[in-house]
CSV table of C-alpha atoms in Angstrom, one decimal:
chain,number,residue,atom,x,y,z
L,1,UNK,CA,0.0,0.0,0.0
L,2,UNK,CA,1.6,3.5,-0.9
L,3,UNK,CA,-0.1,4.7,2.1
L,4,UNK,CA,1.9,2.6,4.5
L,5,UNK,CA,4.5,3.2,2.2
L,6,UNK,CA,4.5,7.3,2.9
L,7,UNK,CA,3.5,6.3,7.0
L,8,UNK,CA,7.4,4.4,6.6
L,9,UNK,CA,8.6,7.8,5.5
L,10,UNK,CA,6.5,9.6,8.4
L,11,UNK,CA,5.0,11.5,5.2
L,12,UNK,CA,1.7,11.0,6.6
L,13,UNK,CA,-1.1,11.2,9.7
L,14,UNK,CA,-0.6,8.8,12.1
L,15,UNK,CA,-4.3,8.1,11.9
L,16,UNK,CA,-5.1,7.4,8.9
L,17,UNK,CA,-1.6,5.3,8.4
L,18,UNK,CA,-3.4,2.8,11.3
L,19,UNK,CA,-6.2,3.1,9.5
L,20,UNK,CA,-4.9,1.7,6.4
L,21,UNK,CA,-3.3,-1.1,8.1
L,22,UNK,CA,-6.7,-2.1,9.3
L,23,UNK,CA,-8.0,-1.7,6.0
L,24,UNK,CA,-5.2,-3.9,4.0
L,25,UNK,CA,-5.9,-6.7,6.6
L,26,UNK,CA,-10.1,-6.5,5.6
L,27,UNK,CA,-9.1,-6.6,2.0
L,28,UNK,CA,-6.7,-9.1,2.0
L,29,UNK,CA,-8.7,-11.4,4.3
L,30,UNK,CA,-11.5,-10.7,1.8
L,31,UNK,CA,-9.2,-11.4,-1.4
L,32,UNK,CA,-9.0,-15.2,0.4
L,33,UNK,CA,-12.7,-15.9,1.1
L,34,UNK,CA,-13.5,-14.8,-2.7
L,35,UNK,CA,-11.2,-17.3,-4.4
L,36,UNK,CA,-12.8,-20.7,-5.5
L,37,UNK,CA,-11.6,-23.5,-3.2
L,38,UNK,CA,-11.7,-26.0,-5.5
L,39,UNK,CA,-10.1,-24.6,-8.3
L,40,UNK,CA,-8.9,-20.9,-7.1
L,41,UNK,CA,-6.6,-19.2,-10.0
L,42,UNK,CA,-3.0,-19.5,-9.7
L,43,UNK,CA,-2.4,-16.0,-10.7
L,44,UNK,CA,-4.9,-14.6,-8.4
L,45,UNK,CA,-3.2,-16.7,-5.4
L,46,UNK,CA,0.6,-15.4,-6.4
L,47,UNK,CA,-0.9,-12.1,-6.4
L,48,UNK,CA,-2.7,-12.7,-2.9
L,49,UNK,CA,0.7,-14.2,-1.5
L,50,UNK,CA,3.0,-11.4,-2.5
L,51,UNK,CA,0.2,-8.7,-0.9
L,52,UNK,CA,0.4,-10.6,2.3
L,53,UNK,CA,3.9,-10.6,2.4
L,54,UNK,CA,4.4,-7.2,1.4
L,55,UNK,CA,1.7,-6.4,4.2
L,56,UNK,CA,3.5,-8.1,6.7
L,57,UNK,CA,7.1,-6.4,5.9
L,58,UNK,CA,5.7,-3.0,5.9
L,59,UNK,CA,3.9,-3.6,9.5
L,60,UNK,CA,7.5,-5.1,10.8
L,61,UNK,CA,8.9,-1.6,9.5
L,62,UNK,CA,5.6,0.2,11.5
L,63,UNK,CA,6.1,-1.9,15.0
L,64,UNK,CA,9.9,-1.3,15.1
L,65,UNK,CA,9.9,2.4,14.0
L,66,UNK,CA,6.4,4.3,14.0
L,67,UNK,CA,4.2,6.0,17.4
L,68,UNK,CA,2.4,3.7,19.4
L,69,UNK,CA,-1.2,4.0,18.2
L,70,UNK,CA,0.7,2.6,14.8
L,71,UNK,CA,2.6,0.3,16.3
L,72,UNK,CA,-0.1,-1.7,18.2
L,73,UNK,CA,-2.1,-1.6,14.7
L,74,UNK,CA,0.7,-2.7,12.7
L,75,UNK,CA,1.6,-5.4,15.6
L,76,UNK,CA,-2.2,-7.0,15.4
L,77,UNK,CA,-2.5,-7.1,11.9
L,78,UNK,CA,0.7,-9.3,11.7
L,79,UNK,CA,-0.6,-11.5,14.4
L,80,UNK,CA,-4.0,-11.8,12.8
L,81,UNK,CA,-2.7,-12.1,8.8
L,82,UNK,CA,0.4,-15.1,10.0
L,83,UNK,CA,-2.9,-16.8,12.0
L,84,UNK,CA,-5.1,-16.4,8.8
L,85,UNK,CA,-2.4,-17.4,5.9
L,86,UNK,CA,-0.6,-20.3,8.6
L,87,UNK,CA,0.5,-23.9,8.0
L,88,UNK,CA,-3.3,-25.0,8.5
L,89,UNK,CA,-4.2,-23.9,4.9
L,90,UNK,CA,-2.5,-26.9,3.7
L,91,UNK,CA,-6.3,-28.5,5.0
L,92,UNK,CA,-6.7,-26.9,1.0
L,93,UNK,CA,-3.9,-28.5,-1.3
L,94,UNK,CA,-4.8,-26.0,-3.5
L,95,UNK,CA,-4.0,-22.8,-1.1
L,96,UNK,CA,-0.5,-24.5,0.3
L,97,UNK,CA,1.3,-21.8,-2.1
L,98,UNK,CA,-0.3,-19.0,0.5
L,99,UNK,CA,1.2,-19.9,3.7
L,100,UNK,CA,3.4,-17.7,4.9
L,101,UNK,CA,5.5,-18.8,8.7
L,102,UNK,CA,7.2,-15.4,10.1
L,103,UNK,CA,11.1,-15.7,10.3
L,104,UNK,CA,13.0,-15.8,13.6
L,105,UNK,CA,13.9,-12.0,13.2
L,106,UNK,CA,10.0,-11.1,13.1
L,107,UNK,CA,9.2,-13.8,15.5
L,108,UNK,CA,11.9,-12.4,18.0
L,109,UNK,CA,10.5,-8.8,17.3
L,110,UNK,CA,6.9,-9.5,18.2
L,111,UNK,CA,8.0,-10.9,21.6
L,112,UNK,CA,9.9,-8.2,22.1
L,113,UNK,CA,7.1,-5.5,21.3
L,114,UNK,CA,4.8,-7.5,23.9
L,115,UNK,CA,7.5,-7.4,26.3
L,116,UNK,CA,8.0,-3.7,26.2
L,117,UNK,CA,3.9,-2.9,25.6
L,118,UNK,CA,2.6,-4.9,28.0
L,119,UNK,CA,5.0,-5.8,31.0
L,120,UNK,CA,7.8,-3.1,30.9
L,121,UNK,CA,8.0,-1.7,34.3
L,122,UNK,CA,6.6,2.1,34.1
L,123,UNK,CA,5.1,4.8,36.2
L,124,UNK,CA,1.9,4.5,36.7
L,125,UNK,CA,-0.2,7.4,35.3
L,126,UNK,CA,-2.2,9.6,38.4
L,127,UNK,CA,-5.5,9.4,38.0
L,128,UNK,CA,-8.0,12.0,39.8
L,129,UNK,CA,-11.4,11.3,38.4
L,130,UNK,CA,-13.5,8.8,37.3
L,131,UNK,CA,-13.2,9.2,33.7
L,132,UNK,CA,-9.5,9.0,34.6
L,133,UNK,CA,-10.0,5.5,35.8
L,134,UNK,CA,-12.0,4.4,33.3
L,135,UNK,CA,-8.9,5.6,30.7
L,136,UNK,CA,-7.2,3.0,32.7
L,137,UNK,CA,-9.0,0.6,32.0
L,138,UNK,CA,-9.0,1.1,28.4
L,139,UNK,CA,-5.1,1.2,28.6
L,140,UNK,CA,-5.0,-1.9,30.3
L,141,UNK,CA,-8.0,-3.5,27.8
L,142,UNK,CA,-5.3,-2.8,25.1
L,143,UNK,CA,-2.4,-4.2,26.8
L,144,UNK,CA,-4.5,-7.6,26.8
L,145,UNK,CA,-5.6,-7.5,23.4
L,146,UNK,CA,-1.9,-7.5,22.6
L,147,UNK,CA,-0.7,-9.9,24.9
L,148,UNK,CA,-3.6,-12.1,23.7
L,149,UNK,CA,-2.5,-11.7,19.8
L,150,UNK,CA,0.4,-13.1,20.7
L,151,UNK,CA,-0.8,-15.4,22.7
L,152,UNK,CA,-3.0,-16.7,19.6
L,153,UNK,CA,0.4,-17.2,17.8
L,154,UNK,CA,1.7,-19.8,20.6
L,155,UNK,CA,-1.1,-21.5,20.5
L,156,UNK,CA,-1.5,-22.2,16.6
L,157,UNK,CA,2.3,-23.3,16.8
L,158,UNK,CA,3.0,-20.6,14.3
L,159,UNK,CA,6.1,-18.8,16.4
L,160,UNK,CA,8.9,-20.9,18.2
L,161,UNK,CA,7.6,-22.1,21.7
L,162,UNK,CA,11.1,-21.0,23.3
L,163,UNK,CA,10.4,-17.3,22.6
L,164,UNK,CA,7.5,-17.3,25.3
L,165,UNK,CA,10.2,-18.2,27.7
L,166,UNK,CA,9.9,-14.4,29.5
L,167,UNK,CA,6.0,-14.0,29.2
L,168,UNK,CA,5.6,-17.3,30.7
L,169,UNK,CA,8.4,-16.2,33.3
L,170,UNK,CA,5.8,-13.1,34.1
L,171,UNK,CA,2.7,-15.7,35.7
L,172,UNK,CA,3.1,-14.5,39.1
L,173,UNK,CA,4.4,-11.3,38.6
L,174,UNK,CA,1.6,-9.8,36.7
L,175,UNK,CA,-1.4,-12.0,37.4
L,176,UNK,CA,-3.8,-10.0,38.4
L,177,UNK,CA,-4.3,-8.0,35.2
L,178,UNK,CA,-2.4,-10.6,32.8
L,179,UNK,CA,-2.7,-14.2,34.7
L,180,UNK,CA,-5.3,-15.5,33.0
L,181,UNK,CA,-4.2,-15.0,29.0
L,182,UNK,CA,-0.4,-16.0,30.7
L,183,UNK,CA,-2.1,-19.1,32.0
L,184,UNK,CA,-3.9,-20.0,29.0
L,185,UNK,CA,-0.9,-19.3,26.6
L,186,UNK,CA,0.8,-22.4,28.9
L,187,UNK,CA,-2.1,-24.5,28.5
L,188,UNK,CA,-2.7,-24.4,24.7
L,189,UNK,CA,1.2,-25.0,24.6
L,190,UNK,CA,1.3,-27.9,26.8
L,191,UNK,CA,-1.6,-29.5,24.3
L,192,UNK,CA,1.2,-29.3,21.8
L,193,UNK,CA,3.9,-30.5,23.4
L,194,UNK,CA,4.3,-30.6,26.9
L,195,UNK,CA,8.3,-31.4,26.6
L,196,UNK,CA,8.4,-28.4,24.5
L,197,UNK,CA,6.4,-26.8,26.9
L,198,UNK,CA,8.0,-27.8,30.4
L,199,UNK,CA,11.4,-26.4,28.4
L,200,UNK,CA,10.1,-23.3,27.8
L,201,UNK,CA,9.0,-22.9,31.2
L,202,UNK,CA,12.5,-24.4,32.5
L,203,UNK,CA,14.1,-21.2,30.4
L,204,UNK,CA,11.7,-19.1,32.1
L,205,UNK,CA,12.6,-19.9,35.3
L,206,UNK,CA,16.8,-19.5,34.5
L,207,UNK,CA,16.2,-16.2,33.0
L,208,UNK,CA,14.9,-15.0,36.1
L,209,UNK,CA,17.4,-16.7,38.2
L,210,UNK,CA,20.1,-15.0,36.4
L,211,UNK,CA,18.5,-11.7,36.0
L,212,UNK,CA,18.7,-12.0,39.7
L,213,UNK,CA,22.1,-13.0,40.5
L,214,UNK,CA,22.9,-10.1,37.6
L,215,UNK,CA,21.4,-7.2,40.0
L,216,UNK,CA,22.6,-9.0,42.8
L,217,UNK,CA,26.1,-9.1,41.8
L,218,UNK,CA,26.4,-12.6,41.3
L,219,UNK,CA,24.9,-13.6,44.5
L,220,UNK,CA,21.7,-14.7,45.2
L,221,UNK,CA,19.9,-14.2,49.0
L,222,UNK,CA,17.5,-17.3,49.3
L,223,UNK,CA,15.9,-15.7,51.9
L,224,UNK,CA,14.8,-12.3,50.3
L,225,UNK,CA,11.0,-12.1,48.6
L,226,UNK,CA,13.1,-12.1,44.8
L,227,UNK,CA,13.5,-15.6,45.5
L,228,UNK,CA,11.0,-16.7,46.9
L,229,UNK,CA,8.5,-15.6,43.9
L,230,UNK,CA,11.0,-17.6,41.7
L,231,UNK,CA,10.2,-20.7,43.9
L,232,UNK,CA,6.3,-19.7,44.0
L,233,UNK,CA,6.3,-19.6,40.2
L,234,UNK,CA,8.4,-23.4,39.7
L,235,UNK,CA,5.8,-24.8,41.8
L,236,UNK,CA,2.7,-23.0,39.7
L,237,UNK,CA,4.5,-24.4,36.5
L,238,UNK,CA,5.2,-28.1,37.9
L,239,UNK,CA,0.8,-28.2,39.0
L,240,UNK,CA,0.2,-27.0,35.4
L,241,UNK,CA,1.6,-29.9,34.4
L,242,UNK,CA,-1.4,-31.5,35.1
L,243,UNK,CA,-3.1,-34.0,37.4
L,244,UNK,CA,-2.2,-37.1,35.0
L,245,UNK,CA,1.2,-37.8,36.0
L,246,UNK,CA,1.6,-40.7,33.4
L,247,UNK,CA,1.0,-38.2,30.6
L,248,UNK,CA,3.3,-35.9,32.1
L,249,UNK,CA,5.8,-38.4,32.8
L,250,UNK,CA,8.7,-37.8,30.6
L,251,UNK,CA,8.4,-33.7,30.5
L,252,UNK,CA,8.8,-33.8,34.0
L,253,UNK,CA,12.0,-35.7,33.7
L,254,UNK,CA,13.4,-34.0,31.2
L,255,UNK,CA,12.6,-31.0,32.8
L,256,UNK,CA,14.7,-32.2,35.8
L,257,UNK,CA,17.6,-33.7,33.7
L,258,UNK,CA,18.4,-30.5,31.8
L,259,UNK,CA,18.0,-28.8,35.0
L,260,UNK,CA,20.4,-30.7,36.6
L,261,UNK,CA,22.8,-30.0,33.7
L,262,UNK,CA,22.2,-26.4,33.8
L,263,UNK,CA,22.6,-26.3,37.4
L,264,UNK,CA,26.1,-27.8,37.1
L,265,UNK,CA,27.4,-25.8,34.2
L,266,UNK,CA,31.0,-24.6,34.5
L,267,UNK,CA,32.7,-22.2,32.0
L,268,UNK,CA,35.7,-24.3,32.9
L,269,UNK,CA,37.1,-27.5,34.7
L,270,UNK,CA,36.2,-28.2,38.1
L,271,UNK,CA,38.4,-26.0,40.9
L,272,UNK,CA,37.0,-27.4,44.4
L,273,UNK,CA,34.3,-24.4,44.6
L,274,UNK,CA,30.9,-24.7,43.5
L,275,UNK,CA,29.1,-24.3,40.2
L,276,UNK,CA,27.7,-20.6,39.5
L,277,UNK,CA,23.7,-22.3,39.1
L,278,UNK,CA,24.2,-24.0,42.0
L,279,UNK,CA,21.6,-22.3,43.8
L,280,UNK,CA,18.9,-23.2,41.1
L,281,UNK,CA,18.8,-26.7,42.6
L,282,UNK,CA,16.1,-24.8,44.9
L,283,UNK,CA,14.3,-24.4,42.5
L,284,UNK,CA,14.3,-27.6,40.8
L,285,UNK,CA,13.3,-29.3,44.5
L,286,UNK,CA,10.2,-27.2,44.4
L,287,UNK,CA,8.6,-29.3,41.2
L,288,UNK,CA,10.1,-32.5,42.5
L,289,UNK,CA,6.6,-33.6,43.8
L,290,UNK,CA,5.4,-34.5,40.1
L,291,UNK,CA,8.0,-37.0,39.8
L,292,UNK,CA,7.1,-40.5,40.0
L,293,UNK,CA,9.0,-42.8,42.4
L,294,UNK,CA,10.7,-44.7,39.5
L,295,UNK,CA,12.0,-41.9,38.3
L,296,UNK,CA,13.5,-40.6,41.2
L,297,UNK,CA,15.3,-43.5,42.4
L,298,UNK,CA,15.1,-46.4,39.5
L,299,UNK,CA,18.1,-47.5,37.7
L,300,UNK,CA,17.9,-45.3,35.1
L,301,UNK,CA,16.3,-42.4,37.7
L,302,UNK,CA,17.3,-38.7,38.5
L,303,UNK,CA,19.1,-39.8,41.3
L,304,UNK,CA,21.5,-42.3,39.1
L,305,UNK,CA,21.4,-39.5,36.5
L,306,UNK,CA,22.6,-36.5,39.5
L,307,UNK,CA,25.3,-38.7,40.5
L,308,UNK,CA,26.5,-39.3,36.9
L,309,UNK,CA,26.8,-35.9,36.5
L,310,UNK,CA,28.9,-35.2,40.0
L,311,UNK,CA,31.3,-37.7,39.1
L,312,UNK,CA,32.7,-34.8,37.3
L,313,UNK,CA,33.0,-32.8,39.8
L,314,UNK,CA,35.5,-35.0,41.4
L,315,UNK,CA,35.2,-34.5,45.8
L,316,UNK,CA,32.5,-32.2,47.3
L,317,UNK,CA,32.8,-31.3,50.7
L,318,UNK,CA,30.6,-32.4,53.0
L,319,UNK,CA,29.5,-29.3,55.1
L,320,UNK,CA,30.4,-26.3,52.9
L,321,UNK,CA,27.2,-23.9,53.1
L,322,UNK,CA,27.8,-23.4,49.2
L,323,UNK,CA,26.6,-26.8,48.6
L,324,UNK,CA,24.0,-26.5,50.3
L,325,UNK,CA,21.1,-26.7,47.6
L,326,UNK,CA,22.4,-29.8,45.9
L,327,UNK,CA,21.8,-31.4,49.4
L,328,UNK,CA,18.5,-29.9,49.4
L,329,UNK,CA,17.3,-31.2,46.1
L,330,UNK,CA,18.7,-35.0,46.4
L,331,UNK,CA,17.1,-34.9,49.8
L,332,UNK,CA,14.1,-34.1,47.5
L,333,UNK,CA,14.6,-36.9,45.2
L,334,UNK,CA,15.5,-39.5,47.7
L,335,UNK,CA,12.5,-38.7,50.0
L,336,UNK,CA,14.0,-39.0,53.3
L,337,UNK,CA,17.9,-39.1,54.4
L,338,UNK,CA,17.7,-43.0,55.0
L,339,UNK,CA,20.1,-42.6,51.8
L,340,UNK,CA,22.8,-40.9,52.6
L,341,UNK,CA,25.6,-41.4,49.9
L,342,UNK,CA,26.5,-40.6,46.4
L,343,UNK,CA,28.9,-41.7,43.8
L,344,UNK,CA,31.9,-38.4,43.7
L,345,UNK,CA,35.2,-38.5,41.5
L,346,UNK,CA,36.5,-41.7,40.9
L,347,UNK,CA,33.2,-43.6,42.2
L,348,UNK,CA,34.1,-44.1,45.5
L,349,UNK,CA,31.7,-43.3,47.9
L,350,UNK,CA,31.4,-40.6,49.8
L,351,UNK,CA,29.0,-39.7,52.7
L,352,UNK,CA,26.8,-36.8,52.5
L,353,UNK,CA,25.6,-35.6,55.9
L,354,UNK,CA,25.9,-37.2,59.1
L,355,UNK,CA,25.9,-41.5,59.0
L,356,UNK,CA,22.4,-42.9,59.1
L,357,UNK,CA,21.2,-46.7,58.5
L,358,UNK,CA,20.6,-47.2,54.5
L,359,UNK,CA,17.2,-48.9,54.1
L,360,UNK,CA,17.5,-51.9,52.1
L,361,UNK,CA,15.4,-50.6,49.2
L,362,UNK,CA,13.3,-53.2,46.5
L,363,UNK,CA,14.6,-52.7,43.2
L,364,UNK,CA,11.9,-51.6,40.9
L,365,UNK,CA,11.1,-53.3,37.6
L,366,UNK,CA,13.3,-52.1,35.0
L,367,UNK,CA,10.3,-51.9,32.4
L,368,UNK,CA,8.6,-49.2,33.6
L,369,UNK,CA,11.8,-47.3,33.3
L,370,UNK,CA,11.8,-44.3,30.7
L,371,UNK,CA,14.8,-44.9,28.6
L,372,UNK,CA,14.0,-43.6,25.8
L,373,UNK,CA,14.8,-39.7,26.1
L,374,UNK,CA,14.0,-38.9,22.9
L,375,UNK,CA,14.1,-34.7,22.0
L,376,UNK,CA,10.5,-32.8,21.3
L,377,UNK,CA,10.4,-32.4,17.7
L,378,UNK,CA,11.6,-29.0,15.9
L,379,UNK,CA,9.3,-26.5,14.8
L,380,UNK,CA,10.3,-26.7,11.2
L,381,UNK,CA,11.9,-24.3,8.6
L,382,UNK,CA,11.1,-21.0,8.8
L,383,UNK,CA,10.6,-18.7,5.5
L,384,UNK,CA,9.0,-16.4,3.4
C-alpha cells in the first residue's frame, strides 16, 4: 500500500496510516474468502501471497519504528494475517502456495514488542477522576488485546515455543491483570507438546534466576521475597503440568535432567568451589513432587542421573554452606535421608551428611523405566 509506504517515511497522519493497516488486513482477508476453493486461479493466489507478504514487511517496518497507536495496529495485523495465511491452509492443497511462517527476526520482534507494551515496568499514570479510571481501564484493555494476539500465535504453533520463555516467566508477577491470558498461553502449549512446553518454562525460570544474581552481583539471598516468587512460580509451572502424572511423565523428567545440567554448568574445569547455578537446585526441589518414584530413584532415575553428573565434579565437601542446595534437592529426590551417599570423583563413595542406616530398598522393575529420552520435535523451517 503506498499509504503505509508514505507512514514508513513519516509523510503522513498517524491516523489514517493505522487506519490503512486495518483496512489492507479486511481486504486481503476478503481477497482469500473470494477465491474458489476448488479450483482458485494461480495467478490470483501469487498475487494474494506477494500482498500478504508485502503487508506483513511494511507492519514489521511500523512496529519497530512508528508512534504507538501505529505500532499496536501494525503489531495485530501481523498476528491476525500469520494466523489467517498459517501452516493450516494446507487443509486446501490448492491454497499450500499462501502460507506464509514469520522468520525468527520477526518472530523475536513480536516478543519483544509484547514485552516492552505490556510488561515493561513504568510509572503509573495519576489518576483524579473517574473518567481518569476508566482511561485506565482502556489502557489496560489494550495491553490484553496485545498480549492475547500473541498469545493466539503460541497456541496455533506458528512462532517458536522457546520465545515465550519471559512471558511465561511473568505468571506471578503480573497475574492480576495478565494471569489468565499467561495461564492459557501455557495451557494451549502444553496441548502441543508438553516437553516443548515444560522447556520453555524451564528457560523461564533461568532467565529470572540469572537476571537476579545479575542485579545482585552474582549472588543470590534465598531468603529475600526475589527468590522466593522464583520458587512460588516453579511450583505453579510443575501443577500445570497436570493432574495425570503418566501423561506428564517424561516432561517432568526432562525438565529435571536439563536442570540438573544447567545447574552444574561450568565455563571451565572443576576447581574445588561450587558451580555458579548451584543455587537453582532450589528451584528444581520445588517441582520434584510431580515425579514419580521410579523416576526418582530407578536405575535409570534422576538420582542415578545427578550422580553421573557429579562424578565430574571430582570430591564435594561435605558441610560447605555453598553446597548446600544440591543437598537440598537429592534430599528431595530420595525422599528421606535414609540414603545418605553418592557416587563423587573416581566412584568411590562418599558420605553426605551425618551417618544414618541405608534402608535396604526393593529394586523396581526395569520396564517401567523411561529410557528412551527422545528430543520434542523442531518446529520446522522457517521462511518467506
Amino acid at each position: 500500500s503506498a499509504i503505509i509506504t508514505k507512514a514508513n517515511q513519516q509523510q503522513i497522519n498517524d491516523d489514517i496510516t493505522a487506519t490503512a493497516v486495518m483496512l489492507m488486513q479486511v481486504i486481503l482477508s476478503w481477497a482469500l474468502y473470494r477465491t474458489n476453493p476448488s479450483e482458485p486461479s494461480k495467478a490470483e493466489l501469487k498475487k494474494l501471497r506477494k500482498s500478504v507478504v508485502q503487508l506483513i514487511q511494511q507492519c514489521d517496518e511500523l512496529i519497530q519504528f512508528g508512534v504507538a497507536g501505529v505500532q499496536k495496529e501494525a503489531f495485530i495485523t501481523v498476528c491476525d494475517m500469520l494466523i489467517i495465511f498459517a501452516p493450516q491452509l494446507k487443509q486446501n492443497p490448492n491454497y499450500s502456495s499462501l502460507i506464509v511462517v514469520p522468520d525468527k527476526s520477526v518472530q523475536i520482534r513480536l516478543r519483544d514488542y509484547v514485552m516492552t507494551t505490556v510488561f515493561a515496568e513504568e510509572e503509573p499514570p495519576q489518576f483524579q477522576d473517574d473518567e481518569d479510571e476508566e482511561a485506565k481501564t482502556e489502557v489496560l484493555i489494550e495491553k490484553r488485546r496485545v498480549l492475547a494476539s500473541f498469545g493466539k500465535l503460541i497456541a496455533f504453533n506458528i512462532i517458536e515455543m522457546r520465545l515465550a520463555a519471559p512471558i511465561f516467566a511473568q505468571y506471578v508477577k503480573s497475574y492480576q491483570d495478565y494471569g489468565d491470558i499467561v495461564k492459557q498461553m501455557m495451557s494451549k502449549a502444553r496441548e502441543l507438546n508438553r516437553t516443548k512446553c515444560m522447556r520453555t518454562q524451564l528457560l523461564s525460570l533461568e532467565q529470572l534466576f540469572e537476571e537476579l544474581r545479575d542485579q545482585n552481583e552474582g549472588r543470590i539471598d534465598r531468603s529475600s521475597e526475589e527468590w522466593t516468587k522464583i520458587k512460588d512460580l516453579a511450583h505453579r509451572f510443575a501443577l500445570m503440568a497436570g493432574v495425570d502424572n503418566y501423561k506428564s511423565r517424561q516432561a517432568v523428567v526432562t525438565f529435571h535432567r536439563e536442570g540438573i545440567i544447567y545447574c552444574l554448568l561450568r565455563n571451565g574445569p572443576p576447581d574445588g568451589s561450587p558451580p555458579s547455578n548451584i543455587v537453582f537446585f532450589d528451584i528444581l526441589a520445588e517441582t520434584t513432587f510431580k515425579l514419580m518414584d521410579i523416576d526418582k530413584k530407578g536405575p535409570k532415575g534422576l538420582l542415578a542421573f545427578l550422580e553421573e553428573q557429579l562424578m565430574k565434579e571430582g570430591e564435594i565437601p561435605e558441610d560447605e554452606i555453598e553446597w548446600g542446595p544440591l543437598r537440598t534437592y537429592r534430599t528431595a529426590l530420595v525422599g528421606s535421608m535414609s540414603e545418605p551417599y553418592m557416587y563423587y570423583g573416581t566412584g568411590k563413595r562418599k558420605m553426605m551428611g551425618s551417618p544414618m542406616r541405608v534402608m535396604e530398598v526393593k529394586r523396581p522393575r526395569e520396564d517401567y523405566v523411561i529410557d528412551n529420552w527422545q528430543s520434542a520435535s523442531g518446529s520446522g523451517n522457517y521462511v518467506q
